[in-house]
Amino acid sequence: MKQRYVTVLCFSVLLPIILTGQTVNAQPANSIQILNLMPLPQSITTDTGILVIDARFYAGFDGTHDSRLNAALDRLLHRLDRECGGIRRAQYEGGASAANVLLLKVAGPGGVVQGVDEDESYSLTITAQLAVLDAATDVGAIHGMETFLQLITTSNGECHLPAVTINDAPRFPWRGFMLDVSRHFEPVDVIKRTIDGMAIAKLNVFHWHLSDDQGFRAESKKFPRFTEAASGGMFYTQDQMREVVAYARARGIRVVPEFDMPGHTSSWLLAYPEIGAGEDIRALPTVFGIPQAELDPSNEKTFKFLDTFVGEMSEIFPDAYFHIGGDETAGKGWIENPRIAEFMKKQSLKTPADLQAYFNRRLLPILAKHGKKMMGWDEILNPELPRDIVIQSWRGEASLSQSAEQGFTGILSAPYYLDAQKTSAEMYLADPVPANTKLTADQQKLILGGEVCMWAEQIDPETVDSRVWPRTLAIAERFWSAQSDRNVEDMYRRLRVASLELEDAGLTHISGPERLRRNLWGSANPEVLEVMASVVEPVSFSDRYQGQHTDALSSLDRLVDAVVPDPPARVEIAREVNEVLAHPDSDDATAAELELRGRFAAWQRVSPELEAAALRSPRLSDLEMMAKQLGALGTMGLEALADLHLRTRAQAGWKDAQIATIEAAGKPSGLVRFVFLPAMRKLVEAAAMAPN
Amino acid sequence: MKQRYVTVLCFSVLLPIILTGQTVNAQPANSIQILNLMPLPQSITTDTGILVIDARFYAGFDGTHDSRLNAALDRLLHRLDRECGGIRRAQYEGGASAANVLLLKVAGPGGVVQGVDEDESYSLTITAQLAVLDAATDVGAIHGMETFLQLITTSNGECHLPAVTINDAPRFPWRGFMLDVSRHFEPVDVIKRTIDGMAIAKLNVFHWHLSDDQGFRAESKKFPRFTEAASGGMFYTQDQMREVVAYARARGIRVVPEFDMPGHTSSWLLAYPEIGAGEDIRALPTVFGIPQAELDPSNEKTFKFLDTFVGEMSEIFPDAYFHIGGDETAGKGWIENPRIAEFMKKQSLKTPADLQAYFNRRLLPILAKHGKKMMGWDEILNPELPRDIVIQSWRGEASLSQSAEQGFTGILSAPYYLDAQKTSAEMYLADPVPANTKLTADQQKLILGGEVCMWAEQIDPETVDSRVWPRTLAIAERFWSAQSDRNVEDMYRRLRVASLELEDAGLTHISGPERLRRNLWGSANPEVLEVMASVVEPVSFSDRYQGQHTDALSSLDRLVDAVVPDPPARVEIAREVNEVLAHPDSDDATAAELELRGRFAAWQRVSPELEAAALRSPRLSDLEMMAKQLGALGTMGLEALADLHLRTRAQAGWKDAQIATIEAAGKPSGLVRFVFLPAMRKLVEAAAMAPN
């Protein structure tokens, strides 16, 4: 029999494990762990029974709908057909005795331009007879459709969904993903599949970093030299940008364009030196970093230019916000230019930061004239700016808290820089408003959410997906789900499932690196390389930047590009080691030990072949040191397991030798690093302590 | 010491095996089998020594060069850098004491518009000191660069090339690849990577089938409704078509556009019914086949329209030829239209074929006015047309021979229809001018070559590569290399290497299907499915068309789309069986037997899991029958090997039972078929005959 409980949104205590009839928030309880939802909804009530999706199944609207919602339902049915077969189109257009149907009840389309205050909530009720998706807006319904698809499982040649009631809404209204397309360009296809991934992750802001020193990527008809002189031919036409905006809107996603100024503007000044502070830019810089190139705030022409440009871009990007960048403007060029120095004196602007604040104050009415609010990085924070600008914090939580204390709205990005190559777990646990925040309730409301950031110095169209996904899903859950949802193990379990869903939707984060590895290895079956690749990850942006000064011309097709951040083996090996150590006598430990033994033996086995390949081929030379170390680590693991298993104490000096090997292996080589060393250390230490 | 032999172009006897100092044509000799060239050059002289590619290596021009050749060298250096590291740009600009250098000596750029008579020959001489690439034209040099790259091997952490002298030129001047982009559209990215593959294969004509019933894909500014009404938004802008023409020219490839008329014109008539024979076309047909839709040859408006249209397209496509299609015009609409019937009577045109000939005669001066020669399918053949039109034969060699006998130039396509899913071997051995041809020498010269054809009813951007590659390489070798190069085993050996080169160059014929299989299987490691996928291939176009009436809306993401034609296992299993049977006591046989045993055991092992998956998931339901059969075939193989190995006679009735199983397994199921059944039958028959 069906039971309902009152939904507890901010629930944070473990509920007893009951398989059905249980309302919980998203905290770990086995009743939820059988589902694979990501991000976790605010509440789920499970019930007995399943809704079968077979040839009789259809879908339609109970009430009116607009073309956006109709297209969204078509996409849902296409995906359903792919998974389950035999389903083609919505047929339902009303009726009382509904069965075998997904009914959409949507009150209205929502904002003509989607706003920060869009109602994104939905509820989804599935019984053995039908599924009902209720939402106030198209955007809520679009989120609910993703949840519906994630509930599908198959058995007996049929698709079905469990009987559940889900009530859901996002914790934060601003759940963004920033993509830099200046350092390396990404074609429209990549943008679209990124937006597809965002829709699955229930993210709602695509922040498009369209200009930077290395290239200006947005076509301007008023200022054609931007792309003629400063894009290397790689830019988006106005039609393409409109297409992306429409594509995003169809998926409940806003597009916020960023044109970074007054610094990071080499590309601007290559095209239009007349609005610059005087630096002589002859070419797009190929070396990354912060070149000296600033707009000239002392020149009225600059603001006239920006007025025209912002006006033109505002026609293309309907969002309420316009991101002006504003980061990392050292202002050296300002100080060095006597005319600008004189201007600063006259205006009583003591520092470049003061001049930048002046620049922003002048920009503000220009944005307002074109219907836009200002958004920018930490550096734009200035008491003289209105409080409804959005501060995007790349400096961290403390910086964001300070801006909230001053009454500014803001979003957090610092912990979500994907090129830092942190684990999904680490980014998942970083919270825009952590439980221990010192902000008042009103100040907390000023934190609108966060944005994942993908800077593009070290990515290209072939590698972008594997840097972005699946880790971005974990962060997206942080932005959507309850603060108390912090079960890392369950997050990883669901991440594995959602990751496959993303590949199926067109992302290439699994297949892309596989392809690169095949090309590196030069054989149809790079099985040997796979063993290595599964246990290493790229070093961080800064380690790579220092280790190999990759510039804009380097091809990104080495081992580091062909391996993925936070590969599943990290979590798996840690779990296996924990099981072996925690329950030495149980069956679980036996299974885990067998797994580990298989891994270690494989490392031993492939090590000589990897080393030989590294010595033979220049393209694989990055592998050499790691190949040797992998073999030694495999031997170490087998010895440790044997010691544990036989309950013998390892020989004197064994432990110290192993720890030294582990520490040596901890230094990255070939721009990659092993992901299992803490677990190996734990295993070695336990083995060294094993009783006689 | 270096030795040279006179090149023997039409050599067809096996040479004694000498590792160096040997001039041979491309027939199998071990001296060549250590190289991985594809297509085989006309002659190779090998020598001792290697040219090392290291940081000192550079490249440049000895003499002048144009920007096309400069860009080609840049691409070569990029690929060289990727493979060998440390190489960036051409530095050499003349000098006497050349060493560690690739010198390009190119007499001139070749035709402003590349013609059928372009000199594509080159010679490449590599010594331990330097490599010299000599060519009369850019196109010859571009071909030579591909050969240069294919000669690279690695050892001791270095890249190097063997000392060789290669003199090379194509056997046929017209080596084409036709892509239908009407039935399913292919984005520009796919077109470009296809052209990249063609360049590696030394193909030189990209035949772009731009219109058909299911869509009109070329933007016309004179007739905008073509793409507004009849492309579903999927078309190439004029800029994109120009971009493709330039991209192809940069790689020594001509672009011949095809606008199929007067039949296959549903898309034309949806946009411009006024030039049609009266059929009422309301939408693009989603069902494939030959809908009734013809242009009206009795209407002078039609020719005025075509004059304007051909003129516009001629501005975009500079090639001397304009393909008018002309196939499969039943002319039912002509006969049914009283006005056209009356016109035919008046003009003494008895049959629709006569009216089509009239149409073509009228088209001819229109093409000539815009500087174009006519090209079309078999059906355009008519004694009243000039002899320099090109007849493309989809009907076969006999039809092509007849046209040559009548003095028409022609090319062969019938044996090279990729969607017939024939093996590389079968297509490789089909020759536009077979050794036993009855044509005179002069008539033979009229056969300009051939074209591979990729029709698009059953492909989309995700699957096109695996249908085209690597099989097209085998056909390309037929078009380029000597008639006598017919060693299938060596072709397959080189095909495996070249196939990886194609993936490395951006094609996705290996990684694409892998990705589809992962998505089908729904797990990160579809190892179980891989065992099955490696031994099945798609059924032919017509079997699929009948078995599952795929229309333009079907998604192409089932098992049949995720497996590749002529997978390597077919040849491998056949070879292993032959080795076991031919040399039962040798080491080779033991190795082959172990391989086979491993395969058969894997089939047994995965069969239950595949069957369970097929029963569970609708998306995998195609697998069910094949899963069962695979297990039975694995058991059969193991039993046959055991019988052979133990020299026991199989039990009475065993053989008949096995043959029945093999025959049952020969019926495709789920639109795929096993590729190893002839070898299995051979093995079973041998086992049944094994002595007691």
Short mmCIF file of N, CA and C in Angstrom, two decimals, chain A residues 78 81-85 88 154-159 189 462 500 503-504 506-508 510-511 514-515 518-519 522-524 551 553-555 557-558 615-619, chain B residues 78 81-85 88 154-159 189 462 500 503-504 506-508 510-511 514-515 518-519 522-524 551 553-555 557-558 615-619:
data_model
loop_
_atom_site.label_atom_id
_atom_site.label_comp_id
_atom_site.label_asym_id
_atom_site.label_seq_id
_atom_site.Cartn_x
_atom_site.Cartn_y
_atom_site.Cartn_z
N HIS A 78 12.56 10.90 -28.04
CA HIS A 78 13.65 10.34 -28.85
C HIS A 78 14.60 9.53 -27.97
N ASP A 81 12.88 6.41 -26.88
CA ASP A 81 12.81 5.45 -27.99
C ASP A 81 14.14 4.74 -28.16
N ARG A 82 15.21 5.49 -28.03
CA ARG A 82 16.55 4.92 -28.16
C ARG A 82 16.78 3.86 -27.10
N GLU A 83 16.32 4.15 -25.90
CA GLU A 83 16.53 3.25 -24.78
C GLU A 83 15.54 2.09 -24.80
N CYS A 84 14.32 2.38 -25.14
CA CYS A 84 13.25 1.41 -24.92
C CYS A 84 12.60 0.92 -26.20
N GLY A 85 12.75 1.65 -27.30
CA GLY A 85 12.20 1.22 -28.58
C GLY A 85 10.71 1.48 -28.71
N ARG A 88 7.48 6.98 -30.45
CA ARG A 88 7.87 8.00 -31.40
C ARG A 88 7.43 9.42 -31.07
N THR A 154 15.87 -1.24 -17.00
CA THR A 154 15.34 -2.26 -17.91
C THR A 154 15.41 -3.63 -17.24
N SER A 155 14.41 -4.44 -17.51
CA SER A 155 14.47 -5.86 -17.16
C SER A 155 13.41 -6.57 -17.98
N ASN A 156 13.59 -7.86 -18.21
CA ASN A 156 12.64 -8.64 -19.01
C ASN A 156 12.32 -7.97 -20.35
N GLY A 157 13.33 -7.38 -20.96
CA GLY A 157 13.11 -6.78 -22.26
C GLY A 157 12.21 -5.57 -22.25
N GLU A 158 12.00 -5.02 -21.06
CA GLU A 158 11.12 -3.85 -20.95
C GLU A 158 11.81 -2.74 -20.19
N CYS A 159 11.40 -1.53 -20.52
CA CYS A 159 11.80 -0.40 -19.70
C CYS A 159 10.73 -0.15 -18.66
N ASP A 189 29.66 22.83 -32.43
CA ASP A 189 29.26 21.48 -32.04
C ASP A 189 29.67 21.16 -30.60
N GLU A 462 39.36 18.20 -28.82
CA GLU A 462 39.50 16.76 -28.58
C GLU A 462 39.54 16.41 -27.10
N LEU A 500 27.99 7.64 -17.97
CA LEU A 500 27.60 6.89 -19.17
C LEU A 500 26.42 7.54 -19.87
N GLU A 503 27.86 10.23 -22.05
CA GLU A 503 28.44 9.72 -23.31
C GLU A 503 27.33 9.39 -24.30
N ASP A 504 26.30 8.79 -23.78
CA ASP A 504 25.18 8.41 -24.65
C ASP A 504 24.52 9.64 -25.25
N GLY A 506 26.12 12.22 -26.20
CA GLY A 506 26.98 12.85 -27.20
C GLY A 506 28.29 13.40 -26.69
N LEU A 507 28.47 13.46 -25.37
CA LEU A 507 29.75 13.89 -24.84
C LEU A 507 30.79 12.80 -25.11
N THR A 508 32.06 13.16 -25.10
CA THR A 508 33.10 12.20 -25.48
C THR A 508 34.18 12.10 -24.41
N ILE A 510 34.70 9.82 -22.23
CA ILE A 510 35.28 8.47 -22.10
C ILE A 510 35.93 8.06 -23.42
N SER A 511 35.18 8.20 -24.50
CA SER A 511 35.69 7.73 -25.79
C SER A 511 36.80 8.61 -26.35
N GLU A 514 40.17 7.60 -24.88
CA GLU A 514 40.47 6.27 -25.40
C GLU A 514 41.06 6.37 -26.79
N ARG A 515 40.45 7.24 -27.59
CA ARG A 515 40.90 7.44 -28.96
C ARG A 515 42.32 8.02 -28.97
N ARG A 518 44.72 5.29 -28.15
CA ARG A 518 44.98 4.39 -29.28
C ARG A 518 46.00 5.04 -30.22
N ASN A 519 45.80 6.32 -30.48
CA ASN A 519 46.70 7.00 -31.40
C ASN A 519 48.11 7.10 -30.84
N GLY A 522 49.48 3.49 -31.01
CA GLY A 522 49.74 3.05 -32.38
C GLY A 522 49.32 1.62 -32.66
N SER A 523 48.33 1.13 -31.95
CA SER A 523 47.84 -0.22 -32.22
C SER A 523 46.35 -0.21 -31.96
N ALA A 524 45.66 -1.13 -32.63
CA ALA A 524 44.21 -1.14 -32.46
C ALA A 524 43.81 -1.45 -31.03
N ASP A 551 52.35 26.41 -25.09
CA ASP A 551 51.84 27.65 -25.64
C ASP A 551 50.68 27.35 -26.59
N LEU A 553 50.43 27.11 -29.59
CA LEU A 553 50.69 26.30 -30.78
C LEU A 553 50.94 24.83 -30.47
N SER A 554 51.17 24.49 -29.20
CA SER A 554 51.45 23.10 -28.85
C SER A 554 50.25 22.23 -29.19
N SER A 555 50.53 21.04 -29.71
CA SER A 555 49.38 20.15 -29.90
C SER A 555 49.17 19.39 -28.60
N ASP A 557 48.22 16.39 -27.43
CA ASP A 557 47.98 15.00 -27.78
C ASP A 557 49.04 14.08 -27.17
N ARG A 558 49.48 14.43 -25.98
CA ARG A 558 50.43 13.56 -25.30
C ARG A 558 49.71 12.75 -24.22
N LEU A 615 60.90 3.83 -24.56
CA LEU A 615 62.26 3.97 -25.08
C LEU A 615 62.27 3.98 -26.61
N ARG A 616 61.30 3.30 -27.20
CA ARG A 616 61.27 3.19 -28.66
C ARG A 616 60.74 4.47 -29.31
N SER A 617 59.59 4.95 -28.80
CA SER A 617 58.86 5.96 -29.55
C SER A 617 58.92 7.33 -28.87
N PRO A 618 59.30 8.36 -29.63
CA PRO A 618 59.34 9.71 -29.05
C PRO A 618 57.97 10.13 -28.50
N ARG A 619 56.93 9.69 -29.15
CA ARG A 619 55.60 10.12 -28.73
C ARG A 619 55.20 9.54 -27.38
N HIS B 78 53.73 19.25 -38.90
CA HIS B 78 52.90 19.09 -37.71
C HIS B 78 52.73 17.60 -37.39
N ASP B 81 55.95 16.24 -36.13
CA ASP B 81 56.20 16.69 -34.77
C ASP B 81 55.39 15.86 -33.78
N ARG B 82 54.18 15.58 -34.14
CA ARG B 82 53.30 14.77 -33.30
C ARG B 82 53.91 13.39 -33.08
N GLU B 83 54.44 12.83 -34.15
CA GLU B 83 54.99 11.48 -34.11
C GLU B 83 56.37 11.47 -33.47
N CYS B 84 57.16 12.46 -33.80
CA CYS B 84 58.60 12.39 -33.48
C CYS B 84 59.04 13.46 -32.50
N GLY B 85 58.28 14.51 -32.32
CA GLY B 85 58.62 15.55 -31.37
C GLY B 85 59.70 16.49 -31.87
N ARG B 88 59.25 21.78 -35.80
CA ARG B 88 58.17 22.74 -35.90
C ARG B 88 57.94 23.33 -37.29
N THR B 154 59.74 3.96 -35.62
CA THR B 154 60.45 4.44 -34.44
C THR B 154 61.23 3.31 -33.79
N SER B 155 62.39 3.64 -33.28
CA SER B 155 63.12 2.72 -32.40
C SER B 155 64.14 3.55 -31.64
N ASN B 156 64.56 3.06 -30.49
CA ASN B 156 65.52 3.79 -29.65
C ASN B 156 65.12 5.24 -29.41
N GLY B 157 63.86 5.47 -29.24
CA GLY B 157 63.40 6.81 -28.95
C GLY B 157 63.55 7.78 -30.09
N GLU B 158 63.76 7.25 -31.28
CA GLU B 158 63.95 8.12 -32.45
C GLU B 158 63.02 7.69 -33.57
N CYS B 159 62.68 8.66 -34.40
CA CYS B 159 62.00 8.37 -35.65
C CYS B 159 63.04 8.22 -36.74
N ASP B 189 32.51 19.47 -40.85
CA ASP B 189 33.60 18.76 -40.16
C ASP B 189 33.78 17.35 -40.70
N GLU B 462 27.59 9.96 -37.08
CA GLU B 462 28.24 9.09 -36.10
C GLU B 462 28.76 7.80 -36.72
N LEU B 500 45.00 2.67 -38.62
CA LEU B 500 45.38 3.42 -37.42
C LEU B 500 45.87 4.82 -37.79
N GLU B 503 42.81 6.95 -38.12
CA GLU B 503 42.26 7.38 -36.82
C GLU B 503 43.09 8.51 -36.25
N ASP B 504 44.38 8.37 -36.38
CA ASP B 504 45.27 9.40 -35.85
C ASP B 504 45.06 10.72 -36.58
N GLY B 506 42.23 11.81 -37.54
CA GLY B 506 40.95 12.41 -37.18
C GLY B 506 39.72 11.63 -37.59
N LEU B 507 39.88 10.59 -38.38
CA LEU B 507 38.72 9.75 -38.70
C LEU B 507 38.32 8.96 -37.45
N THR B 508 37.08 8.49 -37.42
CA THR B 508 36.60 7.85 -36.20
C THR B 508 36.01 6.47 -36.48
N ILE B 510 37.24 3.57 -35.95
CA ILE B 510 37.45 2.58 -34.88
C ILE B 510 36.77 3.08 -33.60
N SER B 511 37.06 4.32 -33.25
CA SER B 511 36.56 4.84 -31.98
C SER B 511 35.05 5.10 -32.01
N GLU B 514 33.11 1.91 -31.30
CA GLU B 514 33.37 1.55 -29.90
C GLU B 514 32.47 2.35 -28.98
N ARG B 515 32.36 3.64 -29.30
CA ARG B 515 31.54 4.53 -28.50
C ARG B 515 30.07 4.11 -28.56
N ARG B 518 29.61 1.11 -26.40
CA ARG B 518 29.54 1.43 -24.97
C ARG B 518 28.15 1.92 -24.62
N ASN B 519 27.62 2.79 -25.49
CA ASN B 519 26.30 3.34 -25.20
C ASN B 519 25.22 2.27 -25.26
N GLY B 522 25.79 0.14 -22.08
CA GLY B 522 25.46 0.83 -20.85
C GLY B 522 26.43 0.59 -19.71
N SER B 523 27.67 0.33 -20.03
CA SER B 523 28.67 0.17 -18.98
C SER B 523 29.98 0.73 -19.52
N ALA B 524 30.84 1.15 -18.63
CA ALA B 524 32.09 1.75 -19.08
C ALA B 524 32.95 0.74 -19.83
N ASP B 551 13.70 4.45 -42.19
CA ASP B 551 13.38 5.67 -42.92
C ASP B 551 14.25 6.82 -42.42
N LEU B 553 13.82 9.08 -40.48
CA LEU B 553 13.69 9.49 -39.08
C LEU B 553 14.28 8.48 -38.10
N SER B 554 14.60 7.27 -38.57
CA SER B 554 15.12 6.24 -37.67
C SER B 554 16.45 6.70 -37.10
N SER B 555 16.68 6.44 -35.82
CA SER B 555 18.01 6.74 -35.32
C SER B 555 18.89 5.53 -35.58
N ASP B 557 21.42 3.79 -34.29
CA ASP B 557 22.21 3.55 -33.09
C ASP B 557 21.93 2.18 -32.50
N ARG B 558 21.72 1.20 -33.37
CA ARG B 558 21.51 -0.16 -32.88
C ARG B 558 22.79 -0.97 -33.11
N LEU B 615 17.75 -10.13 -23.34
CA LEU B 615 16.42 -10.34 -22.77
C LEU B 615 16.02 -9.20 -21.85
N ARG B 616 17.02 -8.58 -21.23
CA ARG B 616 16.72 -7.53 -20.26
C ARG B 616 16.37 -6.20 -20.95
N SER B 617 17.22 -5.83 -21.93
CA SER B 617 17.14 -4.46 -22.42
C SER B 617 16.60 -4.39 -23.85
N PRO B 618 15.59 -3.55 -24.05
CA PRO B 618 15.04 -3.42 -25.41
C PRO B 618 16.11 -2.98 -26.41
N ARG B 619 17.03 -2.16 -25.96
CA ARG B 619 18.04 -1.62 -26.88
C ARG B 619 18.99 -2.70 -27.37
#
